[in-house]
Coordinates of N, CA and C in Angstrom, one line a residue:
M279 N 116.8 258.1 63.2 CA 115.5 257.3 63.4 C 115.8 255.9 63.5
P280 N 115.3 255.3 64.6 CA 115.6 253.9 64.9 C 115.1 252.9 63.8
G281 N 115.8 251.9 63.5 CA 115.4 250.9 62.5 C 114.4 250.0 63.1
P282 N 113.9 249.0 62.3 CA 112.9 248.1 62.7 C 113.5 247.2 63.8
T283 N 112.6 246.8 64.7 CA 113.0 245.9 65.8 C 113.3 244.5 65.3
T284 N 114.4 243.9 65.7 CA 114.7 242.6 65.3 C 114.5 241.7 66.4
V285 N 113.8 240.6 66.2 CA 113.5 239.6 67.2 C 114.4 238.4 67.0
A286 N 115.2 238.0 67.9 CA 116.0 236.8 67.8 C 115.3 235.6 68.3
F287 N 115.3 234.6 67.5 CA 114.6 233.3 67.9 C 115.7 232.3 68.2
G288 N 115.7 231.8 69.4 CA 116.7 230.8 69.7 C 116.2 229.4 69.5
F289 N 117.0 228.4 69.7 CA 116.6 227.0 69.5 C 115.5 226.6 70.5
D290 N 115.4 227.3 71.6 CA 114.3 226.9 72.5 C 112.9 227.2 71.9
V291 N 112.8 228.2 71.1 CA 111.6 228.5 70.4 C 111.3 227.4 69.4
L292 N 112.3 227.0 68.6 CA 112.1 225.9 67.7 C 111.7 224.6 68.4
D293 N 112.3 224.4 69.6 CA 111.9 223.2 70.3 C 110.5 223.2 70.8
R294 N 110.0 224.4 71.1 CA 108.6 224.5 71.5 C 107.6 224.3 70.4
I295 N 108.0 224.8 69.2 CA 107.2 224.6 68.0 C 107.2 223.1 67.7
E296 N 108.3 222.4 67.7 CA 108.4 221.0 67.4 C 107.5 220.2 68.5
E297 N 107.6 220.6 69.7 CA 106.8 220.0 70.8 C 105.3 220.1 70.5
A298 N 104.9 221.4 70.1 CA 103.5 221.6 69.9 C 103.0 220.8 68.7
I299 N 103.8 220.6 67.7 CA 103.4 219.8 66.5 C 103.3 218.3 67.0
A300 N 104.2 217.9 67.8 CA 104.2 216.5 68.3 C 103.0 216.2 69.1
M301 N 102.6 217.2 69.9 CA 101.4 217.0 70.8 C 100.1 216.9 69.9
V302 N 100.0 217.7 68.8 CA 98.9 217.5 68.0 C 98.8 216.2 67.3
K303 N 100.0 215.7 66.8 CA 100.0 214.4 66.2 C 99.7 213.3 67.2
E304 N 100.1 213.4 68.4 CA 99.8 212.5 69.5 C 98.3 212.5 69.8
R305 N 97.7 213.7 69.8 CA 96.3 213.8 70.0 C 95.5 213.1 69.0
L306 N 95.9 213.3 67.7 CA 95.2 212.6 66.6 C 95.4 211.1 66.7
R307 N 96.6 210.6 67.0 CA 96.9 209.2 67.2 C 96.1 208.6 68.2
R308 N 96.0 209.2 69.4 CA 95.2 208.7 70.5 C 93.7 208.6 70.2
A309 N 93.2 209.6 69.5 CA 91.8 209.6 69.2 C 91.4 208.5 68.2
V310 N 92.2 208.4 67.1 CA 91.8 207.4 66.1 C 92.1 206.0 66.6
T311 N 93.2 205.8 67.4 CA 93.5 204.5 68.0 C 92.3 204.1 68.9
A312 N 91.8 205.0 69.7 CA 90.7 204.6 70.6 C 89.5 204.1 69.8
L313 N 89.2 204.8 68.6 CA 88.0 204.3 67.8 C 88.4 203.0 67.1
E314 N 89.6 202.9 66.6 CA 90.0 201.7 65.9 C 89.9 200.5 66.8
Q315 N 90.4 200.6 68.0 CA 90.4 199.5 68.9 C 89.0 199.0 69.3
R316 N 88.0 199.9 69.2 CA 86.6 199.5 69.4 C 85.8 199.2 68.1
G317 N 86.5 199.3 67.0 CA 85.8 199.0 65.8 C 84.8 200.0 65.4
I318 N 84.9 201.2 65.8 CA 83.9 202.3 65.5 C 84.3 203.0 64.2
P319 N 83.3 203.0 63.2 CA 83.6 203.6 61.9 C 83.8 205.1 62.1
Y320 N 84.8 205.7 61.4 CA 85.1 207.1 61.5 C 85.8 207.5 60.3
A321 N 86.0 208.8 60.1 CA 86.9 209.3 59.1 C 87.5 210.6 59.6
V322 N 88.8 210.8 59.5 CA 89.5 212.1 59.8 C 89.1 213.0 58.7
V323 N 88.6 214.2 59.1 CA 88.3 215.2 58.1 C 89.0 216.5 58.5
G324 N 88.6 217.7 58.0 CA 89.3 218.9 58.4 C 90.7 219.0 58.0
G325 N 91.5 219.8 58.7 CA 92.8 220.2 58.4 C 93.8 219.0 58.3
H326 N 93.6 218.0 59.2 CA 94.5 216.8 59.1 C 94.2 216.0 57.9
A327 N 93.0 215.9 57.4 CA 92.7 215.2 56.2 C 93.3 215.9 55.0
V328 N 93.2 217.2 55.0 CA 93.8 218.1 54.0 C 95.3 217.8 54.0
A329 N 95.9 217.8 55.2 CA 97.4 217.6 55.3 C 97.8 216.3 54.7
A330 N 97.0 215.2 55.0 CA 97.3 213.9 54.5 C 97.3 213.9 53.0
W331 N 96.3 214.5 52.4 CA 96.2 214.5 50.9 C 97.3 215.4 50.3
V332 N 97.6 216.5 50.9 CA 98.7 217.4 50.3 C 100.0 216.7 50.4
S333 N 100.2 215.9 51.5 CA 101.5 215.3 51.8 C 101.8 214.3 50.7
R334 N 100.8 213.7 50.1 CA 101.0 212.7 49.0 C 101.6 213.4 47.8
V335 N 101.4 214.7 47.6 CA 101.9 215.4 46.4 C 103.2 216.2 46.8
D336 N 103.1 216.9 47.9 CA 104.3 217.8 48.2 C 104.3 217.9 49.8
P337 N 105.1 217.1 50.5 CA 105.2 217.2 51.9 C 105.6 218.6 52.4
A338 N 106.3 219.4 51.6 CA 106.7 220.7 52.0 C 105.6 221.7 52.1
A339 N 104.5 221.3 51.4 CA 103.3 222.2 51.4 C 102.3 221.9 52.5
V340 N 102.6 221.0 53.4 CA 101.7 220.6 54.4 C 101.6 221.7 55.4
R341 N 100.3 222.0 55.9 CA 100.1 223.0 56.9 C 99.6 222.4 58.1
T342 N 100.1 222.8 59.3 CA 99.7 222.2 60.5 C 98.4 222.8 61.0
T343 N 97.7 222.0 61.9 CA 96.4 222.5 62.5 C 96.4 221.9 63.9
V344 N 95.7 222.6 64.8 CA 95.8 222.2 66.2 C 94.6 221.3 66.7
D345 N 93.5 221.4 66.0 CA 92.4 220.6 66.4 C 92.3 219.4 65.5
V346 N 91.5 218.4 65.9 CA 91.3 217.2 65.2 C 89.8 217.1 64.9
D347 N 89.4 216.9 63.6 CA 88.0 216.8 63.2 C 87.8 215.3 62.8
L348 N 86.7 214.7 63.5 CA 86.4 213.3 63.2 C 84.9 213.3 62.7
L349 N 84.7 212.5 61.7 CA 83.3 212.3 61.2 C 82.9 210.9 61.7
V350 N 81.8 210.8 62.4 CA 81.2 209.6 62.9 C 79.7 209.5 62.6
A351 N 79.2 208.3 62.8 CA 77.7 208.2 62.7 C 77.1 208.6 64.0
R352 N 76.0 209.3 63.9 CA 75.3 209.8 65.1 C 74.9 208.7 66.0
G353 N 74.5 207.5 65.5 CA 74.2 206.4 66.3 C 75.3 205.8 67.1
D354 N 76.5 206.1 66.7 CA 77.7 205.6 67.4 C 78.2 206.5 68.5
F355 N 77.5 207.6 68.7 CA 78.1 208.6 69.6 C 78.4 208.1 71.0
A356 N 77.5 207.3 71.5 CA 77.8 206.8 72.9 C 79.1 206.0 72.9
A357 N 79.3 205.1 71.9 CA 80.5 204.4 71.8 C 81.7 205.2 71.6
V358 N 81.6 206.3 70.8 CA 82.7 207.2 70.5 C 83.0 207.9 71.8
K359 N 82.0 208.4 72.6 CA 82.2 209.1 73.8 C 83.0 208.2 74.8
A360 N 82.6 206.9 74.9 CA 83.2 206.0 75.9 C 84.7 205.8 75.5
A361 N 84.9 205.6 74.2 CA 86.3 205.4 73.7 C 87.2 206.5 73.9
L362 N 86.7 207.7 73.6 CA 87.6 208.9 73.8 C 87.8 209.3 75.2
E363 N 86.8 209.1 76.1 CA 87.0 209.3 77.5 C 88.0 208.3 78.1
E364 N 87.9 207.1 77.6 CA 88.9 206.1 78.1 C 90.3 206.5 77.7
A365 N 90.4 207.2 76.6 CA 91.7 207.7 76.1 C 92.2 209.0 76.8
G366 N 91.4 209.5 77.7 CA 91.8 210.7 78.4 C 91.1 212.0 78.0
F367 N 90.2 211.9 77.0 CA 89.5 213.2 76.6 C 88.3 213.4 77.4
V368 N 87.9 214.7 77.5 CA 86.7 215.1 78.3 C 85.7 215.7 77.4
H369 N 84.5 215.2 77.5 CA 83.4 215.7 76.6 C 82.9 217.1 77.0
S370 N 82.5 217.8 76.0 CA 81.9 219.1 76.2 C 81.0 219.4 74.9
F371 N 80.0 220.3 75.1 CA 79.2 220.7 74.0 C 79.5 222.2 73.8
T372 N 80.2 222.6 72.8 CA 80.7 224.0 72.6 C 80.5 224.5 71.2
F373 N 80.0 225.7 71.1 CA 79.7 226.3 69.8 C 78.8 225.4 68.9
G374 N 77.9 224.7 69.6 CA 76.9 223.9 68.8 C 77.4 222.6 68.4
I375 N 78.6 222.1 68.8 CA 79.1 220.8 68.4 C 79.7 220.1 69.6
D376 N 79.7 218.7 69.5 CA 80.3 217.9 70.5 C 81.9 218.0 70.3
I377 N 82.6 218.3 71.4 CA 84.0 218.3 71.3 C 84.6 217.5 72.5
F378 N 85.8 217.1 72.4 CA 86.5 216.4 73.5 C 87.8 217.1 73.7
V379 N 87.9 217.7 74.8 CA 89.2 218.4 75.1 C 90.2 217.4 75.7
D380 N 91.4 217.7 75.6 CA 92.5 216.8 76.0 C 92.8 216.9 77.5
G381 N 92.0 216.2 78.3 CA 92.1 216.2 79.7 C 91.4 217.4 80.4
P382 N 91.3 217.4 81.7 CA 90.5 218.4 82.4 C 91.0 219.8 82.1
Q383 N 92.3 220.0 81.8 CA 92.8 221.4 81.5 C 92.9 221.7 80.0
G384 N 92.3 220.8 79.2 CA 92.4 220.9 77.8 C 91.7 222.2 77.3
K385 N 92.1 222.7 76.1 CA 91.5 223.9 75.5 C 90.6 223.5 74.3
A386 N 89.5 224.3 74.2 CA 88.6 224.0 73.1 C 89.2 224.1 71.7
R387 N 90.2 225.0 71.5 CA 90.8 225.2 70.2 C 91.7 224.0 69.9
E388 N 92.1 223.2 70.8 CA 92.9 222.0 70.6 C 92.2 220.7 70.7
A389 N 90.9 220.8 70.7 CA 90.0 219.6 71.0 C 89.8 218.7 69.8
V390 N 89.2 217.5 70.1 CA 88.7 216.7 69.0 C 87.3 217.1 68.8
H391 N 87.0 217.5 67.5 CA 85.7 218.0 67.2 C 84.9 216.8 66.5
I392 N 83.7 216.6 66.9 CA 82.9 215.5 66.3 C 81.9 216.1 65.3
L393 N 81.9 215.6 64.1 CA 80.9 215.9 63.1 C 80.1 214.6 62.7
Y394 N 78.9 214.8 62.2 CA 78.1 213.6 62.0 C 77.8 213.3 60.6
A395 N 78.0 212.1 60.1 CA 77.9 211.7 58.8 C 76.4 211.9 58.3
G396 N 76.2 212.4 57.1 CA 74.9 212.6 56.6 C 74.1 213.7 57.2
E397 N 74.7 214.5 58.1 CA 74.0 215.6 58.7 C 74.7 217.0 58.4
Q398 N 73.9 218.0 58.4 CA 74.4 219.4 58.2 C 75.1 219.8 59.5
V399 N 76.2 220.4 59.5 CA 76.8 221.0 60.7 C 76.0 222.2 61.1
K400 N 75.6 223.0 60.2 CA 74.7 224.1 60.5 C 73.5 224.0 59.7
P401 N 72.4 224.5 60.2 CA 71.1 224.4 59.4 C 71.1 225.0 58.1
T402 N 72.0 226.0 57.9 CA 72.1 226.7 56.6 C 73.0 226.1 55.6
D403 N 73.7 225.0 56.0 CA 74.6 224.4 55.1 C 73.9 223.9 53.8
P404 N 74.5 224.2 52.6 CA 73.8 223.8 51.4 C 73.7 222.3 51.2
V405 N 74.6 221.5 51.7 CA 74.6 220.0 51.6 C 75.0 219.4 52.9
P406 N 74.6 218.2 53.2 CA 75.0 217.6 54.5 C 76.4 217.1 54.4
S407 N 77.0 216.7 55.5 CA 78.3 216.0 55.6 C 78.2 214.7 54.9
P408 N 79.2 214.2 54.3 CA 79.2 212.9 53.5 C 79.0 211.7 54.5
G409 N 78.8 210.6 53.9 CA 78.8 209.3 54.7 C 80.2 208.8 54.9
L410 N 80.3 207.7 55.6 CA 81.6 207.2 55.9 C 82.1 206.2 54.9
E411 N 81.2 205.8 54.0 CA 81.6 204.7 53.1 C 82.7 205.0 52.1
T412 N 83.0 206.3 51.9 CA 84.1 206.7 51.0 C 85.4 207.0 51.7
A413 N 85.4 206.8 53.0 CA 86.7 207.0 53.7 C 87.7 206.0 53.2
E414 N 89.0 206.3 53.2 CA 90.0 205.4 52.9 C 91.2 205.4 53.9
R415 N 91.9 204.3 53.9 CA 93.0 204.2 54.9 C 94.2 204.9 54.4
F416 N 94.9 205.6 55.4 CA 96.1 206.4 55.1 C 97.0 206.3 56.3
E417 N 98.1 205.6 56.1 CA 99.1 205.5 57.2 C 98.5 205.1 58.6
G418 N 97.7 204.1 58.6 CA 97.2 203.6 59.8 C 95.8 204.2 60.3
Y419 N 95.3 205.2 59.6 CA 94.0 205.7 60.0 C 93.2 206.0 58.8
R420 N 91.9 206.4 59.0 CA 91.0 206.6 57.9 C 90.8 208.1 57.6
I421 N 90.9 208.5 56.4 CA 90.6 209.9 56.0 C 89.5 209.9 55.0
M422 N 88.8 211.0 54.9 CA 87.8 211.2 53.9 C 88.4 211.3 52.5
D423 N 87.7 210.7 51.6 CA 88.2 210.7 50.2 C 88.2 212.2 49.7
L424 N 89.0 212.4 48.6 CA 89.3 213.8 48.3 C 88.1 214.6 47.9
D425 N 87.2 214.1 47.0 CA 86.1 214.9 46.6 C 85.1 215.3 47.7
R426 N 84.9 214.3 48.6 CA 84.0 214.6 49.8 C 84.7 215.6 50.7
L427 N 86.0 215.5 50.9 CA 86.7 216.5 51.7 C 86.6 217.9 51.1
I428 N 86.8 218.0 49.8 CA 86.7 219.3 49.2 C 85.3 219.8 49.4
T429 N 84.3 219.0 49.3 CA 82.9 219.4 49.5 C 82.7 219.9 50.9
M430 N 83.2 219.3 51.9 CA 83.1 219.7 53.3 C 83.8 221.1 53.5
K431 N 84.9 221.3 52.8 CA 85.6 222.5 53.0 C 84.9 223.7 52.3
L432 N 84.2 223.4 51.2 CA 83.4 224.4 50.5 C 82.1 224.7 51.2
V433 N 81.6 223.7 51.9 CA 80.4 224.0 52.7 C 80.7 224.9 53.9
A434 N 81.8 224.6 54.6 CA 82.2 225.5 55.7 C 82.7 226.9 55.2
F435 N 83.6 226.9 54.3 CA 84.0 228.1 53.6 C 84.5 229.3 54.5
R436 N 85.0 228.9 55.7 CA 85.6 230.0 56.5 C 87.0 230.3 55.9
L437 N 87.6 231.3 56.5 CA 88.9 231.7 56.0 C 89.9 230.5 56.0
K438 N 89.9 229.7 57.1 CA 90.9 228.6 57.1 C 90.5 227.5 56.1
D439 N 89.2 227.4 55.8 CA 88.8 226.4 54.8 C 89.2 226.9 53.4
R440 N 89.1 228.1 53.2 CA 89.5 228.7 51.9 C 91.1 228.5 51.7
V441 N 91.8 228.7 52.9 CA 93.3 228.5 52.8 C 93.6 227.0 52.5
H442 N 92.9 226.1 53.1 CA 93.1 224.7 52.8 C 92.8 224.4 51.4
L443 N 91.7 224.9 50.9 CA 91.3 224.7 49.5 C 92.4 225.3 48.5
H444 N 93.0 226.5 48.9 CA 94.1 227.0 48.1 C 95.3 226.1 48.1
D445 N 95.5 225.5 49.3 CA 96.7 224.6 49.4 C 96.5 223.4 48.4
M446 N 95.3 222.9 48.4 CA 95.0 221.8 47.5 C 95.0 222.2 46.0
I447 N 94.6 223.4 45.7 CA 94.7 223.9 44.4 C 96.2 224.1 44.0
D448 N 97.0 224.6 44.9 CA 98.4 224.9 44.6 C 99.2 223.6 44.3
V449 N 98.8 222.5 44.9 CA 99.6 221.2 44.6 C 98.9 220.4 43.5
G450 N 97.8 220.9 42.9 CA 97.2 220.2 41.8 C 96.1 219.2 42.2
L451 N 95.7 219.1 43.5 CA 94.7 218.2 43.9 C 93.3 218.7 43.4
I452 N 93.2 220.0 43.2 CA 91.9 220.6 42.7 C 92.3 221.4 41.4
D453 N 91.4 221.2 40.4 CA 91.5 222.0 39.2 C 90.1 222.1 38.6
A454 N 90.0 222.7 37.4 CA 88.7 223.0 36.8 C 87.9 221.7 36.7
A455 N 88.5 220.6 36.5 CA 87.7 219.3 36.3 C 87.0 218.9 37.6
T456 N 87.5 219.4 38.7 CA 86.9 219.1 40.0 C 85.4 219.6 40.1
L457 N 85.2 220.7 39.4 CA 83.9 221.4 39.5 C 82.8 220.4 39.1
D458 N 83.0 219.6 38.1 CA 81.9 218.7 37.6 C 81.6 217.6 38.6
R459 N 82.5 217.4 39.6 CA 82.3 216.3 40.5 C 81.7 216.8 41.8
L460 N 81.3 218.1 41.9 CA 80.8 218.7 43.1 C 79.3 218.9 43.1
P461 N 78.6 218.9 44.2 CA 77.2 219.3 44.2 C 77.0 220.7 43.6
E462 N 76.0 220.9 42.8 CA 75.8 222.1 42.1 C 75.9 223.4 43.0
P463 N 75.3 223.4 44.2 CA 75.3 224.6 45.0 C 76.7 225.1 45.3
L464 N 77.7 224.2 45.3 CA 79.1 224.5 45.8 C 80.0 224.9 44.6
R465 N 79.6 224.7 43.4 CA 80.5 225.0 42.3 C 80.9 226.4 42.2
P466 N 80.0 227.4 42.4 CA 80.4 228.8 42.3 C 81.5 229.1 43.4
R467 N 81.5 228.5 44.5 CA 82.5 228.8 45.5 C 83.9 228.4 45.0
L468 N 83.9 227.2 44.5 CA 85.2 226.7 44.0 C 85.6 227.5 42.7
A469 N 84.7 227.8 41.9 CA 85.0 228.6 40.7 C 85.6 229.9 41.1
E470 N 85.1 230.5 42.2 CA 85.7 231.8 42.7 C 87.1 231.6 43.1
L471 N 87.4 230.5 43.8 CA 88.8 230.3 44.2 C 89.7 230.0 43.1
L472 N 89.2 229.2 42.1 CA 90.1 228.9 40.9 C 90.4 230.2 40.1
A473 N 89.4 231.1 40.1 CA 89.6 232.3 39.3 C 90.5 233.3 40.0
N474 N 90.8 233.1 41.3 CA 91.6 234.0 42.1 C 92.7 233.2 42.9
P475 N 93.6 232.5 42.2 CA 94.5 231.6 42.8 C 95.4 232.2 43.9
E476 N 95.6 233.5 43.8 CA 96.4 234.2 44.8 C 95.6 234.6 46.1
G477 N 94.3 234.2 46.1 CA 93.4 234.5 47.2 C 92.8 235.9 47.2

């Protein structure tokens, strides 16, 4: 009976992985630089903000993500759009949100996603997105502060959000004391994750 198939990975595969990660970092850099240069308030949220926080504790635990999530004020959207288009991004409205794909051939899954401060992403969200006043600077760009980032991840609560929350639990950024700092409707979601650390 034949044994399991073995797939050999050469250095060309590793090069492609490294190139893909570099492209994501470059996309993030271009997007935030475009906003910084115009003085537009923003905060990096989503997976890149999680990665920034996790990297402060354990760089080896950082998880990569292909899209870029930015929180901005609704009233600044025209300025955001002009800045990102000047940086080579193309605006689209997809899955109910404003996104900017990376050039005419860009893919939605690799886009810059725009969320709005103080607004619900979905009408059913238990709490709105946070304001921008708690964002803090991290290595040249602004990320959402930890408690508000945790709140956003608990609001979305998709599989990838739960994975990000587990990452933060694993490195000690989230513990039982975090519960008291969260909006009441979200505490059961975090309590569920804390009670099942293995997922």
